[in-house]
PDB file of C-alpha atoms in Angstrom:
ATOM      1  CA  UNK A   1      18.023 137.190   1.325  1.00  0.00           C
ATOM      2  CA  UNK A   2      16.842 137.764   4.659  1.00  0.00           C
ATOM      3  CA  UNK A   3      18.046 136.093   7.957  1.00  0.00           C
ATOM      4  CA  UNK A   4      18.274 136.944  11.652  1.00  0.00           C
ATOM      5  CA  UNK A   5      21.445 135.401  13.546  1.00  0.00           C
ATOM      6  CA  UNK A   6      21.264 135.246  17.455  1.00  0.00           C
ATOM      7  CA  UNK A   7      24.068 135.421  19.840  1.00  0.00           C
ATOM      8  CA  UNK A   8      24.790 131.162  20.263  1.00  0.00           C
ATOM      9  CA  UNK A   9      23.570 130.091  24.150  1.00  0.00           C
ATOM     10  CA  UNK A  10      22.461 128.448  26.484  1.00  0.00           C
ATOM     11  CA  UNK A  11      22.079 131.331  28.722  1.00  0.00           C
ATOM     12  CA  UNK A  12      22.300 130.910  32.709  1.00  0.00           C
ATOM     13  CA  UNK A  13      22.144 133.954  35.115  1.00  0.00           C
ATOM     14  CA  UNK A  14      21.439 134.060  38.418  1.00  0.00           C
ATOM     15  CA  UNK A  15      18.187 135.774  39.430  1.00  0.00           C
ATOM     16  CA  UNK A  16      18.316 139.547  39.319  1.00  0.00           C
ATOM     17  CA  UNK A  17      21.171 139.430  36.747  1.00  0.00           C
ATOM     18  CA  UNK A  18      21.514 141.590  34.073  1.00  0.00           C
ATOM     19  CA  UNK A  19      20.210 140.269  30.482  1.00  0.00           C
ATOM     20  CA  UNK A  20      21.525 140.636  27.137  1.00  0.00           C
ATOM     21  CA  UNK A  21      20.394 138.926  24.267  1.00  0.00           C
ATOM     22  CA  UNK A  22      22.164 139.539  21.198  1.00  0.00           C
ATOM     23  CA  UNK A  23      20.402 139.602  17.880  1.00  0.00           C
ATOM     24  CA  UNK A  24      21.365 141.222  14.528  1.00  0.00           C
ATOM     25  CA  UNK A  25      19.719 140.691  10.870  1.00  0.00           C
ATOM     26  CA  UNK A  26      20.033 141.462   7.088  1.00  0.00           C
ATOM     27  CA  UNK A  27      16.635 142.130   5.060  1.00  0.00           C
ATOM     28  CA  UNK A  28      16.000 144.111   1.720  1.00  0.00           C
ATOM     29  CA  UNK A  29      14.256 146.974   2.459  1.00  0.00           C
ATOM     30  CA  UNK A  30      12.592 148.346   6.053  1.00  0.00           C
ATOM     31  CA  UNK A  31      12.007 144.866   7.850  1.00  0.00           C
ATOM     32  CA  UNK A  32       9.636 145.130  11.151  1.00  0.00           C
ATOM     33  CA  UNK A  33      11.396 143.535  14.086  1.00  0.00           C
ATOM     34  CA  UNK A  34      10.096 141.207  16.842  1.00  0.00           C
ATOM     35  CA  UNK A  35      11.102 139.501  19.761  1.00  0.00           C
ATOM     36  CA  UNK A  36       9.123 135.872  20.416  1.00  0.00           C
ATOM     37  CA  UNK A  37       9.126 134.115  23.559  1.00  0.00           C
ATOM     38  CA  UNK A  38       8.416 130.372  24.236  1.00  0.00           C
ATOM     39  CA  UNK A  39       7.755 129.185  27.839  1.00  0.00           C
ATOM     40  CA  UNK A  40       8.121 125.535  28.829  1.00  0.00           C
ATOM     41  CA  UNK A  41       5.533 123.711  27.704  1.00  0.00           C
ATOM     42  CA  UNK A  42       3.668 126.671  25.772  1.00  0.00           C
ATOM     43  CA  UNK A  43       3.701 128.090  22.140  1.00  0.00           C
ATOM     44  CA  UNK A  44       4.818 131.461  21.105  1.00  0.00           C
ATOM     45  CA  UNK A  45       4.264 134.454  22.637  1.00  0.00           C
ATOM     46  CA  UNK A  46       5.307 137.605  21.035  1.00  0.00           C
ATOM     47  CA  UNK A  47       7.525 139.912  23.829  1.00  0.00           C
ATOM     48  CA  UNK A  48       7.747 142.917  21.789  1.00  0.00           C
ATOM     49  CA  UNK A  49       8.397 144.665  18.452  1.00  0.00           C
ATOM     50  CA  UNK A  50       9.570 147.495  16.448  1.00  0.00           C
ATOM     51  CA  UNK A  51       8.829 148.630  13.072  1.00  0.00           C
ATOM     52  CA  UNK A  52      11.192 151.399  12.576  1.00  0.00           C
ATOM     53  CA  UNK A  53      15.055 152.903  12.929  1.00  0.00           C
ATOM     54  CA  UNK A  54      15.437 154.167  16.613  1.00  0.00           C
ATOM     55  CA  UNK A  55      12.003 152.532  17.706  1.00  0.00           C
ATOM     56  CA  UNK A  56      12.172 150.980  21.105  1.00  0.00           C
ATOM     57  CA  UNK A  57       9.737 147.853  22.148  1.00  0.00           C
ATOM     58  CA  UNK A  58       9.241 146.951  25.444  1.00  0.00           C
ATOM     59  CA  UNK A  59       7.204 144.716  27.963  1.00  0.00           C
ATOM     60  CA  UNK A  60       7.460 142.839  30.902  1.00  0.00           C
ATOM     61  CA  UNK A  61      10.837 144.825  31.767  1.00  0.00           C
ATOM     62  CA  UNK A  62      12.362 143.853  28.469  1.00  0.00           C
ATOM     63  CA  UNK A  63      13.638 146.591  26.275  1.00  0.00           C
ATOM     64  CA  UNK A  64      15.024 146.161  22.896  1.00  0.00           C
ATOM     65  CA  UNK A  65      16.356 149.410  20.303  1.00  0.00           C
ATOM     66  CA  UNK A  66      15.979 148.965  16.434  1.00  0.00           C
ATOM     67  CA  UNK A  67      19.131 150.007  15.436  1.00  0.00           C
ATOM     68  CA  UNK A  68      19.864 150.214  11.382  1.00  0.00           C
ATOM     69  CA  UNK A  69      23.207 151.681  11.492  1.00  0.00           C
ATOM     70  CA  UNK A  70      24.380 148.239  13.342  1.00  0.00           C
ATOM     71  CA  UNK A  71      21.457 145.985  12.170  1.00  0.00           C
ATOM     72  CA  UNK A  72      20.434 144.848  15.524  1.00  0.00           C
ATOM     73  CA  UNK A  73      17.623 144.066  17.793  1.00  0.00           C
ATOM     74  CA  UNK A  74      19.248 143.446  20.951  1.00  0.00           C
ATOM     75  CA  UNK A  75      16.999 142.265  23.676  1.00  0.00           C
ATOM     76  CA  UNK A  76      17.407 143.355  27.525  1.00  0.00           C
ATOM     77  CA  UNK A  77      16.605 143.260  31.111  1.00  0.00           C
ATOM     78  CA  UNK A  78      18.117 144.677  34.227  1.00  0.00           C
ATOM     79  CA  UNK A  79      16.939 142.251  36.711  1.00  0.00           C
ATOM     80  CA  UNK A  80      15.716 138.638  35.536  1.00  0.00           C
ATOM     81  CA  UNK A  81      13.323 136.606  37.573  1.00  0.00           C
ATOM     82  CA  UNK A  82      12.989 132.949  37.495  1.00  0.00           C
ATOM     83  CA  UNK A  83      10.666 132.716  35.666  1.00  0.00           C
ATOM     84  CA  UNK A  84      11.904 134.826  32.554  1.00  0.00           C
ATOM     85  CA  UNK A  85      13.687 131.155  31.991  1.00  0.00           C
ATOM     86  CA  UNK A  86      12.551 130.035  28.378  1.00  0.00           C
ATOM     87  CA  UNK A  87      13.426 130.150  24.696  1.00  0.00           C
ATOM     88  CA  UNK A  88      13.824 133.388  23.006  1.00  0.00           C
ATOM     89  CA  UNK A  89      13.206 134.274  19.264  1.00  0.00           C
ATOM     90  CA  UNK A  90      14.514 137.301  17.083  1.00  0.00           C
ATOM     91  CA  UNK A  91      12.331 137.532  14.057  1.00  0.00           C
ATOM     92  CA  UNK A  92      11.628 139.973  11.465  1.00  0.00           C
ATOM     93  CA  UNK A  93       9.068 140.946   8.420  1.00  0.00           C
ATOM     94  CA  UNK A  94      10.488 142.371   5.731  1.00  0.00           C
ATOM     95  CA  UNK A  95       9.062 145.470   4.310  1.00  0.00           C
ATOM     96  CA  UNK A  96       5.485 144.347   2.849  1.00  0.00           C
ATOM     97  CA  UNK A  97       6.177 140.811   2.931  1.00  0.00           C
ATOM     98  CA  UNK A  98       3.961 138.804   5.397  1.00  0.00           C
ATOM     99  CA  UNK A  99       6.166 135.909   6.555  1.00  0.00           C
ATOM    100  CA  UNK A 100       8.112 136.058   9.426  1.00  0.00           C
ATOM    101  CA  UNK A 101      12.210 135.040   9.692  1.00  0.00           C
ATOM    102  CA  UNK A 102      13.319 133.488  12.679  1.00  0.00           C
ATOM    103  CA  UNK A 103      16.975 133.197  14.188  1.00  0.00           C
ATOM    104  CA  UNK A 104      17.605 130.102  15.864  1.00  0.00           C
ATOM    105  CA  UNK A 105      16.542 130.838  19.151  1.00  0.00           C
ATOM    106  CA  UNK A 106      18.438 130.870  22.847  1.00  0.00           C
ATOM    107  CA  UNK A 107      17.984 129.245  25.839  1.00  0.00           C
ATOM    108  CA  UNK A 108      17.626 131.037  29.002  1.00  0.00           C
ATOM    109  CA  UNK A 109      17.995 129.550  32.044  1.00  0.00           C
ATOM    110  CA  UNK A 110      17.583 131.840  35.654  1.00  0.00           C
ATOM    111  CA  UNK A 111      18.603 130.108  38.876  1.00  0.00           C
ATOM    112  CA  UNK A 112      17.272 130.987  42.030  1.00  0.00           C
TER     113      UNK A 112
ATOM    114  CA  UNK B   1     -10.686 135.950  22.604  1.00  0.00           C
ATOM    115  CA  UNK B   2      -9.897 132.214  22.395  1.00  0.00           C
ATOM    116  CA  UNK B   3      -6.434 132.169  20.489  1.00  0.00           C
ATOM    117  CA  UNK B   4      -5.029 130.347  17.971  1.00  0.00           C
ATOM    118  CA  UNK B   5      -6.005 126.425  18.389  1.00  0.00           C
ATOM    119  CA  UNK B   6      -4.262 123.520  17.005  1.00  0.00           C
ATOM    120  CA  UNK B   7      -5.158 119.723  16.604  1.00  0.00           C
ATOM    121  CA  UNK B   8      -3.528 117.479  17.308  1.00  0.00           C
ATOM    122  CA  UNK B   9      -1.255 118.181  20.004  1.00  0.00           C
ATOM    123  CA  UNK B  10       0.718 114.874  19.070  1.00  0.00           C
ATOM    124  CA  UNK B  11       0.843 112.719  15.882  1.00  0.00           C
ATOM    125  CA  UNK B  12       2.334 109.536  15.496  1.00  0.00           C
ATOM    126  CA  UNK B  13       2.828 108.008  12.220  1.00  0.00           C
ATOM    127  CA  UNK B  14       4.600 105.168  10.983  1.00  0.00           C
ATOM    128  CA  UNK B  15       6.445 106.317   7.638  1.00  0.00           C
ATOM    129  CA  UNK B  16       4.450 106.102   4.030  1.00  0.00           C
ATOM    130  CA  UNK B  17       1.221 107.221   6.245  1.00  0.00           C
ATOM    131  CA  UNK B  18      -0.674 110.680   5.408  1.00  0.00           C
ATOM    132  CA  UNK B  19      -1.575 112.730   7.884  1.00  0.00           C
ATOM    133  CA  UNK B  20      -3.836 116.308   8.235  1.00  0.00           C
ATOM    134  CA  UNK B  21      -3.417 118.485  11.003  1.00  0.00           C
ATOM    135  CA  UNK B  22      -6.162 121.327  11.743  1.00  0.00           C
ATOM    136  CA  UNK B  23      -5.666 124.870  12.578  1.00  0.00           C
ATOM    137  CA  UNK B  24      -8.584 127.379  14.336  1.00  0.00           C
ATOM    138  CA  UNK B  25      -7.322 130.733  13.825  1.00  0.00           C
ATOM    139  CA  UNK B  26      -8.701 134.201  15.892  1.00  0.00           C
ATOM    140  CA  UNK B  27     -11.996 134.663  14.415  1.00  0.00           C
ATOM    141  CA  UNK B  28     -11.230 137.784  13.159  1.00  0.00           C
ATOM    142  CA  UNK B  29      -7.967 137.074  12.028  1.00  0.00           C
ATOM    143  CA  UNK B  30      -8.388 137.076   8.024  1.00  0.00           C
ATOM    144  CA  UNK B  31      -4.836 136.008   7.748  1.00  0.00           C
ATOM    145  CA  UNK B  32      -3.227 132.343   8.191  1.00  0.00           C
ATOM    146  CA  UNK B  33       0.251 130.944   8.449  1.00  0.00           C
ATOM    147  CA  UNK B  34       1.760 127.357   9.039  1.00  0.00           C
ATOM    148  CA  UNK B  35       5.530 127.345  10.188  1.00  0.00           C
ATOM    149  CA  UNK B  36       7.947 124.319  10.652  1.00  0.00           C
ATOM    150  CA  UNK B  37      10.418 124.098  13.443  1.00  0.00           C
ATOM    151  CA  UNK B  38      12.820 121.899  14.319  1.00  0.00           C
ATOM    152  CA  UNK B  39      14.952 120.949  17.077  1.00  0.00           C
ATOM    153  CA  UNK B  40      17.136 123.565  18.080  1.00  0.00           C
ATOM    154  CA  UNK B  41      16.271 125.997  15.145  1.00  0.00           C
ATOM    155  CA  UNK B  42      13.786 128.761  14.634  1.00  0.00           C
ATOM    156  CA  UNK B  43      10.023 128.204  13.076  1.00  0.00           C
ATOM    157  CA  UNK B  44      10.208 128.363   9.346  1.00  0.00           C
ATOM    158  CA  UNK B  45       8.120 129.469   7.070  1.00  0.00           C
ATOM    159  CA  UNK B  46       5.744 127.177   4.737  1.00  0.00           C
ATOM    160  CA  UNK B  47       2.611 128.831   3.893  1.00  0.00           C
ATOM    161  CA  UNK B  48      -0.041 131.752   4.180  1.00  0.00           C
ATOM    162  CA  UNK B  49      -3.268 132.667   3.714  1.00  0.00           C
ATOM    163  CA  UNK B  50      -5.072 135.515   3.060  1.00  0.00           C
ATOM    164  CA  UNK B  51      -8.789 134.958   3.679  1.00  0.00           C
ATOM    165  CA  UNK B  52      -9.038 131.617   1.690  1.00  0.00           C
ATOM    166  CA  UNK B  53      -6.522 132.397  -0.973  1.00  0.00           C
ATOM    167  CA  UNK B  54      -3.483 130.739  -0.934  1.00  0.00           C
ATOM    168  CA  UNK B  55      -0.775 133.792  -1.455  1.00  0.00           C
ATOM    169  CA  UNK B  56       2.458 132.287  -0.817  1.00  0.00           C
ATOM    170  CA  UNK B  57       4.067 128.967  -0.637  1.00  0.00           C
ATOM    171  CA  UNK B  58       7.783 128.251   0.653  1.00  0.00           C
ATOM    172  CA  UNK B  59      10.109 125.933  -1.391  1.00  0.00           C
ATOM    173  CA  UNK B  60      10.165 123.837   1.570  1.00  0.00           C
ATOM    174  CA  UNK B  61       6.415 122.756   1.081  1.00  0.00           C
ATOM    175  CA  UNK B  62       7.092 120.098  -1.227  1.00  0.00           C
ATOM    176  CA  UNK B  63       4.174 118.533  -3.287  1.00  0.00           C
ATOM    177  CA  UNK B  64       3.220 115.998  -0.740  1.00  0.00           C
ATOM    178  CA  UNK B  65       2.353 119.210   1.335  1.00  0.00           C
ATOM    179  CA  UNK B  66      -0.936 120.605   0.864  1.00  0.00           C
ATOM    180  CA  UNK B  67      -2.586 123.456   2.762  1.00  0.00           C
ATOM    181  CA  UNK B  68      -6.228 124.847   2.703  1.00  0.00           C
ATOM    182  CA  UNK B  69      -8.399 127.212   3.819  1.00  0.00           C
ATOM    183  CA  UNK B  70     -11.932 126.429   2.108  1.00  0.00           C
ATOM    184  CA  UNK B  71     -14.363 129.247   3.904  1.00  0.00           C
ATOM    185  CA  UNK B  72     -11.617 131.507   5.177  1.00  0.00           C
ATOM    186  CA  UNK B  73     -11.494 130.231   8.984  1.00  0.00           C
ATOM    187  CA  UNK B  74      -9.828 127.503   9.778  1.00  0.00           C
ATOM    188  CA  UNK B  75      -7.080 125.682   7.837  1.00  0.00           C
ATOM    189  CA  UNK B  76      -5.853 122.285   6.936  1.00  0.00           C
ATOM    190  CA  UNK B  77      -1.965 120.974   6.467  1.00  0.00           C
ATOM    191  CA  UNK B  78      -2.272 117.326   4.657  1.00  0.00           C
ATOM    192  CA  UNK B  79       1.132 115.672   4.477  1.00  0.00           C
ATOM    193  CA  UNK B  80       0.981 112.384   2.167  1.00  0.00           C
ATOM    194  CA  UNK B  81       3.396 109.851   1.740  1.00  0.00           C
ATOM    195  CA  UNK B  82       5.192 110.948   5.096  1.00  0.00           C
ATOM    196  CA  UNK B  83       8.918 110.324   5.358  1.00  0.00           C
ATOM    197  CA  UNK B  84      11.207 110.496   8.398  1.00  0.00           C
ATOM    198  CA  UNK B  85      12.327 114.076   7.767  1.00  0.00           C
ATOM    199  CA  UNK B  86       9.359 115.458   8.200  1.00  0.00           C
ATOM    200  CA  UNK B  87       9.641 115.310  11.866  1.00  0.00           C
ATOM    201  CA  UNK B  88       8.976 118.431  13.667  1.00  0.00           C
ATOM    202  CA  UNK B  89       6.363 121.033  15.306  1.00  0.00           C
ATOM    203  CA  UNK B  90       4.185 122.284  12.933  1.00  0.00           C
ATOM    204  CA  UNK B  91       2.768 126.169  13.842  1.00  0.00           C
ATOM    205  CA  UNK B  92      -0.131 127.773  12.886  1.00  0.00           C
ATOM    206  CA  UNK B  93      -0.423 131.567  13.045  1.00  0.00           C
ATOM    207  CA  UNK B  94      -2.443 134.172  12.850  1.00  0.00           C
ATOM    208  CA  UNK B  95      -2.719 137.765  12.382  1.00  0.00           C
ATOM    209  CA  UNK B  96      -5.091 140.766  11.100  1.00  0.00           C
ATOM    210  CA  UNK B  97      -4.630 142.841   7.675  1.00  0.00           C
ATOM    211  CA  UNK B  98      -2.082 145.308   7.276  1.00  0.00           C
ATOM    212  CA  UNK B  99       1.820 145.322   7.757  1.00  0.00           C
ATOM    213  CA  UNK B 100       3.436 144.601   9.886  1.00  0.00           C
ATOM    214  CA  UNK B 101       0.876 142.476  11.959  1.00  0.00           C
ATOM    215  CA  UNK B 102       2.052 140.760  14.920  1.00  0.00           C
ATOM    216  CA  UNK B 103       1.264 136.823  14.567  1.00  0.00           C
ATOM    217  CA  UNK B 104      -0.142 135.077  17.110  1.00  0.00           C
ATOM    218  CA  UNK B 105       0.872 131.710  17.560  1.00  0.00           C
ATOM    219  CA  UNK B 106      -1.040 128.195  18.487  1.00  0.00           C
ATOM    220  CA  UNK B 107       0.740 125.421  20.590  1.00  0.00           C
ATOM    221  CA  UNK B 108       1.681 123.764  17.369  1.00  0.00           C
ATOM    222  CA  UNK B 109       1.484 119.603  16.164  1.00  0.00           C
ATOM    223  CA  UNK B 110       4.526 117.708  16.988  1.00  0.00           C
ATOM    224  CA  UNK B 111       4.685 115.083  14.438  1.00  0.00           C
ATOM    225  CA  UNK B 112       6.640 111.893  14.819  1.00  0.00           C
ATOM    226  CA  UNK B 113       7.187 109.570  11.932  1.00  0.00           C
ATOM    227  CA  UNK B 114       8.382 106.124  12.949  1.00  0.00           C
TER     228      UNK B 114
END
């Protein structure tokens, strides 16, 4: 079947810190990969995405590589702010399917 | 663009009671999803709709679940009977044709069964 499995957290850096976010995933066929964020207090917010091997999503200073020979997704940032503190989602869509999968999600905390 | 809108915000129900939540998708968003997430875990999937056909249903969504879409806009999730485990945030989502689609998400229903 398919499943994403995130690196197990809470997360707390200090501000300016570098991020990594581990995420890796098994899926028949091509899946379509995402990163979801969820601020305190607000829904989902998708962060980025990539829908094939070698692709690269980014936004807001995030970065994450689509890598097939490892199966991963891994989510970064080279300086995190404050307020980059919130719940973070790896998800995918497997080939035509519809439905997203969600890992578990992680907890990032950033302290002044 | 008004997003994805959700009501209730909160439901509380004592156990046995039915409940229906309501979800507004993007008005030109011809697809429609409801997700389940618990504490500490990812959203899961339960349902989706493409315009107002029902195409796919998880095993979670037992039959006390029901989920509609009558005109093609905005969708329904009717829980009867409700039971303690039912507890949890209930997400809408929605997204354009065409694969893969990013899903945009509401700020869910947190149901609370007493």
């Amino acid at each position: 079947g398919n499943s994403v499995t995130q690196m197990e957290g809470p997360v707390t850096l200090s501000e300016e810190a570098f991020l990594t976010i581990n995420c890796t995933y098994t899926a028949t066929g091509y899946p379509s990969l995402f990163w979801y964020v969820q601020y305190p207090g607000e829904g989902l917010q998708l962060l980025l995405k990539a829908t094939k091997a070698d692709d690269k999503g980014s936004n807001k200073g995030f970065e994450a590589t689509y890598r097939k020979e490892t199966t991963s997704f891994h989510l970064e940032k080279g300086s995190v702010q404050v307020s980059d503190s919130a719940v973070y989602f790896c998800a995918l869509i497997p080939g035509a399917n519809s439905k997203l999968t969600f890992g578990k999600g992680i907890t990032l905390s950033v302290r002044p | 663009d008004t997003g994805v809108s959700q009501d209730p915000r909160h439901k509380i129900t004592k156990r046995g009671q039915n409940v229906t939540f309501r979800c507004d998708p993007i008005s030109e968003h011809n697809r429609l999803y409801w997700y389940r997430q618990t504490l500490g875990q990812g959203p899961e999937f339960l349902t989706y709709f493409q315009n107002e056909a029902q195409l796919e249903k998880s095993r979670l969504l037992s039959d006390r679940f029901s989920a509609e879409r009558p005109k093609g806009s905005f969708s329904t999730l009717e829980i009867q009977r409700t039971e303690q485990g039912d507890s949890a945030m209930y997400l809408c989502a929605s997204s354009l044709d065409g694969n893969p689609q990013p899903q945009h998400f509401g700020d869910g229903t947190r149901l609370s069964i007493l």
